[in-house]
Coordinates of C-alpha atoms in Angstrom, one line a residue:
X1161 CA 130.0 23.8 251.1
X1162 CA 130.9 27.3 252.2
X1163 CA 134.0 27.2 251.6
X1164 CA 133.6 25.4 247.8
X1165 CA 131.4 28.5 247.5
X1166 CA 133.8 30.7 248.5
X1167 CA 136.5 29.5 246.1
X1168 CA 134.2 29.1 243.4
X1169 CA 133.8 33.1 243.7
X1170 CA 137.2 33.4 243.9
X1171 CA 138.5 32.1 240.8
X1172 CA 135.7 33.9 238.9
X1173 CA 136.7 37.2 240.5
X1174 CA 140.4 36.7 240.2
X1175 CA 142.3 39.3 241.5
X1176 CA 139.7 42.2 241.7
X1177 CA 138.7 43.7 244.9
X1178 CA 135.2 44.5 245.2
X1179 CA 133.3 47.7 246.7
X1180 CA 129.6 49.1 245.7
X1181 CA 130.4 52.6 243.2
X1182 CA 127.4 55.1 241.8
X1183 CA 127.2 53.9 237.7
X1184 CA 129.5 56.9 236.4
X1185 CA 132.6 58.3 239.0
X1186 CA 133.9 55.4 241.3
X1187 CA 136.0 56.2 244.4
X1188 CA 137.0 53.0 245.6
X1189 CA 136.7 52.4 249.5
X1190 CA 139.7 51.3 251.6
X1191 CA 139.3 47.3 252.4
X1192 CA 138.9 47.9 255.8
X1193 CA 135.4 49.4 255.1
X1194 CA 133.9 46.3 253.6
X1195 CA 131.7 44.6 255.3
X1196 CA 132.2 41.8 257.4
X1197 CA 131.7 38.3 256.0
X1198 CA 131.8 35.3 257.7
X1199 CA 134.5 33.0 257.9
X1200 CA 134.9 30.1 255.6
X1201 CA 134.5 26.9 257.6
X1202 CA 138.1 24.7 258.2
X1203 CA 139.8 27.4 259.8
X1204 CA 140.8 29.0 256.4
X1205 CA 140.6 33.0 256.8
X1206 CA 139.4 35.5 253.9
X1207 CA 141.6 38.1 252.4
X1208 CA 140.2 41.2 251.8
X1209 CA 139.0 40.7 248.2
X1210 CA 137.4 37.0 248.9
X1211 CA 135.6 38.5 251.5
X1212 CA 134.5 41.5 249.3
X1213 CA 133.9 39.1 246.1
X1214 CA 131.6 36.7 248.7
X1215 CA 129.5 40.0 250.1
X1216 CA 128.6 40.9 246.8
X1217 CA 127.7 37.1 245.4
X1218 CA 125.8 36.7 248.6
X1219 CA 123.7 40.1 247.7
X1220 CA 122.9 39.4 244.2
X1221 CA 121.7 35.7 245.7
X1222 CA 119.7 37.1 248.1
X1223 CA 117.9 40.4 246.7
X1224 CA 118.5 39.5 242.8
X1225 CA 120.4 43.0 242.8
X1226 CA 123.9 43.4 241.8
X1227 CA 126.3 46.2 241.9
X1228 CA 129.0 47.6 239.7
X1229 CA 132.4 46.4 241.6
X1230 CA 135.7 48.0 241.4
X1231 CA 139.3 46.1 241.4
X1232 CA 143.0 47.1 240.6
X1233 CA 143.9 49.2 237.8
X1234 CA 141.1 51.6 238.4
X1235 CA 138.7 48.5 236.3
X1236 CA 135.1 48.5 237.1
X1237 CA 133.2 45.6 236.9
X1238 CA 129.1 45.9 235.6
X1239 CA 127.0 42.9 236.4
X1240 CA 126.1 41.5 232.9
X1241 CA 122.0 41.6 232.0
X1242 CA 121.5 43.6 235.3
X1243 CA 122.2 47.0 234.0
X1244 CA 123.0 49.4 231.0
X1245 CA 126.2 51.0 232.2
X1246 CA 127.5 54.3 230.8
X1247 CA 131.3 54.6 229.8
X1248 CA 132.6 57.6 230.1
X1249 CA 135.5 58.1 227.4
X1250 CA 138.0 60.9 227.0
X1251 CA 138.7 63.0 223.2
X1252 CA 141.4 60.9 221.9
X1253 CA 141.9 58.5 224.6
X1254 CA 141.2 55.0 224.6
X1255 CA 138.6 53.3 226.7
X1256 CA 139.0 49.5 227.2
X1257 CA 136.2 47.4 227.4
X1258 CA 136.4 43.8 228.8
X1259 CA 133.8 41.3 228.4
X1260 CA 133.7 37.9 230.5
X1261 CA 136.1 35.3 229.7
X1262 CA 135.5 32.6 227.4
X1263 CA 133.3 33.9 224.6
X1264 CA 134.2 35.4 220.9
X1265 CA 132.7 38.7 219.7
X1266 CA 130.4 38.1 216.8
X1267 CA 129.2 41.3 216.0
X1268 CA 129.6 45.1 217.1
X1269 CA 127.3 47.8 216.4
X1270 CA 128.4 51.5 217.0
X1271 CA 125.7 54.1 216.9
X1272 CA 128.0 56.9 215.6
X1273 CA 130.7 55.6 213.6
X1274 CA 131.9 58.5 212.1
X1275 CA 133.5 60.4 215.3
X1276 CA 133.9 57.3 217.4
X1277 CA 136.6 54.7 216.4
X1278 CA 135.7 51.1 217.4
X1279 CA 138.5 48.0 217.5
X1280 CA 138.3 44.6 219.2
X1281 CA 140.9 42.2 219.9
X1282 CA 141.4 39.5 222.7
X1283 CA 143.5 39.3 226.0
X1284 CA 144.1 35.8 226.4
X1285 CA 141.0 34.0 226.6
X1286 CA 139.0 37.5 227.4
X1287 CA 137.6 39.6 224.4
X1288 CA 138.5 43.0 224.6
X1289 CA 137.5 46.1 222.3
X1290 CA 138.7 49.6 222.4
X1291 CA 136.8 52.5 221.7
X1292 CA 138.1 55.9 220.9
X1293 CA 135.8 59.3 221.0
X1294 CA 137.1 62.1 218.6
X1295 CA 136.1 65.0 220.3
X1296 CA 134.5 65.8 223.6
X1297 CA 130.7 66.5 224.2
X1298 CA 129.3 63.6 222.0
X1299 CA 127.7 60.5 222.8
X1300 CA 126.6 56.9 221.4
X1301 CA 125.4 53.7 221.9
X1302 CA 127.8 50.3 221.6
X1303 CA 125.8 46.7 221.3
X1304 CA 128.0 43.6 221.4
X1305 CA 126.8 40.0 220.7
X1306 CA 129.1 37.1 221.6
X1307 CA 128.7 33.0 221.1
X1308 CA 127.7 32.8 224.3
X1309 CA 124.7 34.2 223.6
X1310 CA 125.1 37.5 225.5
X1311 CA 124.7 41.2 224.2
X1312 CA 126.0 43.8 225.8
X1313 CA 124.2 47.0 226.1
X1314 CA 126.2 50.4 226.5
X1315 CA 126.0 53.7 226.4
X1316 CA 128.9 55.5 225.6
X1317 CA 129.7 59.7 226.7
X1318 CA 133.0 61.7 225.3
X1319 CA 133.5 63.9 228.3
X1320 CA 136.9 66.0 228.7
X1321 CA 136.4 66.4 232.4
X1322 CA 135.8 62.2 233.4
X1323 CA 137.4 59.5 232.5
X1324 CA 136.8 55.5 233.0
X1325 CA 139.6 54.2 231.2
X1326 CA 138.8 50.5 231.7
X1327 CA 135.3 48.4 232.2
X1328 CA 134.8 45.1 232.6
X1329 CA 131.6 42.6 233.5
X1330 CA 131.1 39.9 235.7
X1331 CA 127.6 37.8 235.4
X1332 CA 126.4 36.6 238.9
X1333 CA 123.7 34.0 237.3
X1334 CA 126.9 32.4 235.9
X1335 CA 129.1 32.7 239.1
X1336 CA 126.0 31.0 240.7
X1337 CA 125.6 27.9 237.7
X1338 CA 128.9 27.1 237.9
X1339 CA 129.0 27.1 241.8
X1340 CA 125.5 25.0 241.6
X1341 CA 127.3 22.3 239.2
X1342 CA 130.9 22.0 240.9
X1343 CA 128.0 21.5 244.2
X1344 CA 126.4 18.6 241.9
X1345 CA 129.6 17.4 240.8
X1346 CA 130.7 17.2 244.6
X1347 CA 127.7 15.6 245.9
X1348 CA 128.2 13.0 242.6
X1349 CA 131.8 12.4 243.4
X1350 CA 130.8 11.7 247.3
X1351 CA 127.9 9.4 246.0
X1352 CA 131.1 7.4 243.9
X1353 CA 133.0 7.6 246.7
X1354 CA 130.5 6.0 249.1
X1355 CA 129.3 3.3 246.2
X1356 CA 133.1 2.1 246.3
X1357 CA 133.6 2.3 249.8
X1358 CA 130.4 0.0 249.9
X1359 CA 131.4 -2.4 247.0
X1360 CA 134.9 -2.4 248.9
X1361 CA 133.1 -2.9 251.6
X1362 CA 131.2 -6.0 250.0
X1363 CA 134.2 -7.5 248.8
X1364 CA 136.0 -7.8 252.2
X1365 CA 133.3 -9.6 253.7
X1366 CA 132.5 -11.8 250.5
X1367 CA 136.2 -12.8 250.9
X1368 CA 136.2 -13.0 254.6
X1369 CA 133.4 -15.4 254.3
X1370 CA 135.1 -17.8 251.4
X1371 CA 137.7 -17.7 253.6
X1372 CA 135.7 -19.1 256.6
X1373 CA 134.3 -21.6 254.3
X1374 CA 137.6 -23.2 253.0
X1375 CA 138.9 -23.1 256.6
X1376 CA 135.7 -25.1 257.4
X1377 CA 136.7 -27.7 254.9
X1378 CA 140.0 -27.8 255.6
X1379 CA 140.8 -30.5 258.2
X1380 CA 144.0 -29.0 260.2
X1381 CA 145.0 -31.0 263.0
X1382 CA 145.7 -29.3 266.5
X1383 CA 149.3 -30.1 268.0
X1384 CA 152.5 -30.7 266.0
X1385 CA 152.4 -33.0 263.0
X1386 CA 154.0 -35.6 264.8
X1387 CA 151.0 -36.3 266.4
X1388 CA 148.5 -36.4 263.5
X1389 CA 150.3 -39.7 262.1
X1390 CA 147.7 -41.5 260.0
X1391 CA 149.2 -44.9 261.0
X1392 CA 148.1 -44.0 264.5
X1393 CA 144.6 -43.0 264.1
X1394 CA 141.9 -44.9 266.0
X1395 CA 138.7 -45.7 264.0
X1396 CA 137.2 -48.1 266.4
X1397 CA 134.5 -46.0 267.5
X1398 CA 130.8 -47.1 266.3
X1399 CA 127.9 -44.8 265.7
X1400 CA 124.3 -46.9 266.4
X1401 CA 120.8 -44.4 265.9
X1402 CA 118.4 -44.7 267.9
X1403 CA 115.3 -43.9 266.1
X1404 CA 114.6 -44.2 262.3
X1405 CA 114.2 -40.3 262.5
X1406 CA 118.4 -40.3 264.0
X1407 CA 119.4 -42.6 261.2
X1408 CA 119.7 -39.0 258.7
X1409 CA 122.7 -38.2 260.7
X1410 CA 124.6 -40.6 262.2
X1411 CA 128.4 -40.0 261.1
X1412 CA 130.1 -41.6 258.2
X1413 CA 132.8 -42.4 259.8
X1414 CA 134.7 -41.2 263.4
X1415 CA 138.7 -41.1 264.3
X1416 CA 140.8 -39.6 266.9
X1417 CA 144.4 -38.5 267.2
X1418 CA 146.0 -38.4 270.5
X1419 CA 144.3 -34.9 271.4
X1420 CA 141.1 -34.6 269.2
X1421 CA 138.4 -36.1 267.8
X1422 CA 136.9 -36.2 264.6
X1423 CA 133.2 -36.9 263.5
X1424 CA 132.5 -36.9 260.0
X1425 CA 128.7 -35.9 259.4
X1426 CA 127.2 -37.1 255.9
X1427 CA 126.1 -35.5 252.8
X1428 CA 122.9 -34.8 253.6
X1429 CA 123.7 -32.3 256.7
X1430 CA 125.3 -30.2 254.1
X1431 CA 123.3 -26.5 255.4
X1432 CA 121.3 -28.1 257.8
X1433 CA 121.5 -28.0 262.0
X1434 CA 124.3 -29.9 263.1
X1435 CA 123.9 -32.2 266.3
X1436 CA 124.9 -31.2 269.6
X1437 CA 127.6 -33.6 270.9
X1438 CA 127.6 -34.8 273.9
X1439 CA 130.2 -37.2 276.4
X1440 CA 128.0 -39.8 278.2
X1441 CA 129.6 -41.5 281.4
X1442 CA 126.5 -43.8 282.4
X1443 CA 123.5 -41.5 282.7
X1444 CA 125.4 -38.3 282.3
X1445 CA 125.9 -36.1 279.9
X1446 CA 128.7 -33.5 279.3
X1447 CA 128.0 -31.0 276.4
X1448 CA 131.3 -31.0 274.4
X1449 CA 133.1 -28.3 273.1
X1450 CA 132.8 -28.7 268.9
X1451 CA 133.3 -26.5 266.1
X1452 CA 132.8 -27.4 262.2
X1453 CA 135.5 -27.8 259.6
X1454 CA 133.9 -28.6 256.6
X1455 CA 131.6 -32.0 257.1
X1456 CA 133.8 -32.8 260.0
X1457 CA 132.9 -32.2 263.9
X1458 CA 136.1 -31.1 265.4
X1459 CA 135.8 -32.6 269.5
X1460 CA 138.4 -31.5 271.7
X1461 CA 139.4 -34.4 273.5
X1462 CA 139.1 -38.6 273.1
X1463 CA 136.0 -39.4 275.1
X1464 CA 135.6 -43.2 274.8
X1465 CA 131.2 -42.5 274.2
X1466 CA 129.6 -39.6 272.9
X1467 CA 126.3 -38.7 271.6
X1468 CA 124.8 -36.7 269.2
X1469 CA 121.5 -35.1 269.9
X1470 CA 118.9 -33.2 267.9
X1471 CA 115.6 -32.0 269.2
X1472 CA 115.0 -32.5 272.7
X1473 CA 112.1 -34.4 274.9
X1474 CA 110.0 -37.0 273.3
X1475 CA 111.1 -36.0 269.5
X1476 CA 114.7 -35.9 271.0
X1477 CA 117.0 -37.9 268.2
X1478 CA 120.1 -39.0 269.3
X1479 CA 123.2 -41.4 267.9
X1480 CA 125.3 -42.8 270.0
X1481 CA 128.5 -43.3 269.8
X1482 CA 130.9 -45.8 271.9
X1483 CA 134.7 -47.0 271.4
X1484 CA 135.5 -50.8 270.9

């Protein structure tokens, strides 16, 4: 976020370099005299005038105070609604006055009209208006109002002795809305971000899980096809319950290949537990190993009897199933 703050400033600034001035004569300090501001995180390093424009933002954030700033050109820079700056104009020179890009001058007022000349223009998007004194030793006042809804407040001295030949304004309240919404904007943007990363997120699984679900049903015998030749496969296995209660799933119908076996498990299973299957060889039992395609029991293997167990103990229910 520091360093969205510190090119927010930035690109308001543009190319002025900051330093703190009295309101009338400004000497502007070398850059070296600035003081220090901390580094922008990222490794990024601040030139001179980011690291100027970022003191002074920080100190109008922090005290509510703002100073007058000057850049190149010899232009200084009035905080707008924090002051009532005095321009000091020369007999028959003109003074340039700059107000903040992006608004249209609605009205001027000039107190003395009659030995002050008064002309506005614009510099690109910037409205600009040049005043003019007619002689030394007078003074005035200048009110703009813009459709932005500002008005600037000046007061304007012919001196032959000082001379501010260009002022400009900068407004720190706006510096900080528009750094507070391209913050908002961010954090919305990450929030989007994170809501597709999520849905994408959602997607892969929902199509990770369709695709477990028609590998399930998908019979796919193990071993070359050669061997899964459906002249060869041996149905004689038979399935008997042995309790009422066991009768819900014993198979529809069970085959084997050469290397597998295959129970299929009726309709009614369909999201239910699936029985354990065992290989019986007299009294013992061998827990298989099984995995589900579909409504088919995949066994590894041709055991000539098998069982099929739910529950366990007394409420154990098992089929049993023995080859012919």
């Amino acid at each position: 976020m520091k360093k969205i703050l510190v090119s927010t400033i930035a690109a308001l600034v543009g190319a002025i370099a900051f330093a703190n001035v009295p309101t009338q004569t400004v000497t502007p300090p070398p850059f070296d005299n600035l003081p220090a501001a901390k580094e922008p995180a990222g490794g990024a390093k601040l030139s001179p005038r980011d690291r100027a424009a970022l003191e002074a933002y920080k100190k109008w954030e922090q005290t509510g105070t703002a100073d007058a700033l000057v850049g190149e050109n010899g232009e200084i820079r009035y905080p707008y609604d924090f002051s009532r700056p005095t321009v000091t104009c020369a007999p028959l020179h003109v003074c340039t006055i700059r107000l903040i890009p992006g608004e249209t001058i609605t009205s001027i007022a000039l107190g003395d009209t009659v030995r002050w000349l008064v002309q506005q223009t614009t510099a690109g998007d910037r409205p600009v208006i040049f005043l003019k004194p007619t002689q030394g030793g007078i003074s005035t006042n200048l009110a703009v109002t813009t459709d932005a809804g500002r008005l600037y407040y000046l007061h304007v001295v012919a001196s032959a002795k000082e001379y501010t030949p260009i002022v400009g304004f900068y407004d720190p309240a706006d510096m900080l809305r528009k750094q507070t919404a391209e913050a908002r904007e961010i954090e919305r943007l990450k929030k989007q971000l994170q809501a597709a990363e999520e849905s994408a997120r959602l997607a892969r699984e929902e199509a990770e899980r369709r695709a477990r679900e028609h590998k399930e049903r998908t019979v796919v015998a193990e071993g070359p096809a050669a061997e899964f030749d459906p002249t060869k496969l041996d149905f004689s296995m038979r399935c008997e319950a042995n309790s009422r209660a066991a009768r819900e799933f014993v198979p529809t119908q069970v085959f084997a290949t050469k290397t597998h076996t295959f129970i299929q498990l009726p309709d009614s299973l369909e999201g239910k537990e699936i029985p354990a299957v065992f290989r019986k060889s007299g009294a013992q039992l061998q827990l298989l190993n099984v995995r589900r395609s579909g409504s088919y029991l995949v066994v590894d293997g041709t055991p000539n009897e098998i069982s099929l167990a739910l529950d366990v103990g007394s409420n154990a229910r098992v089929v049993d199933c023995v080859r012919k």
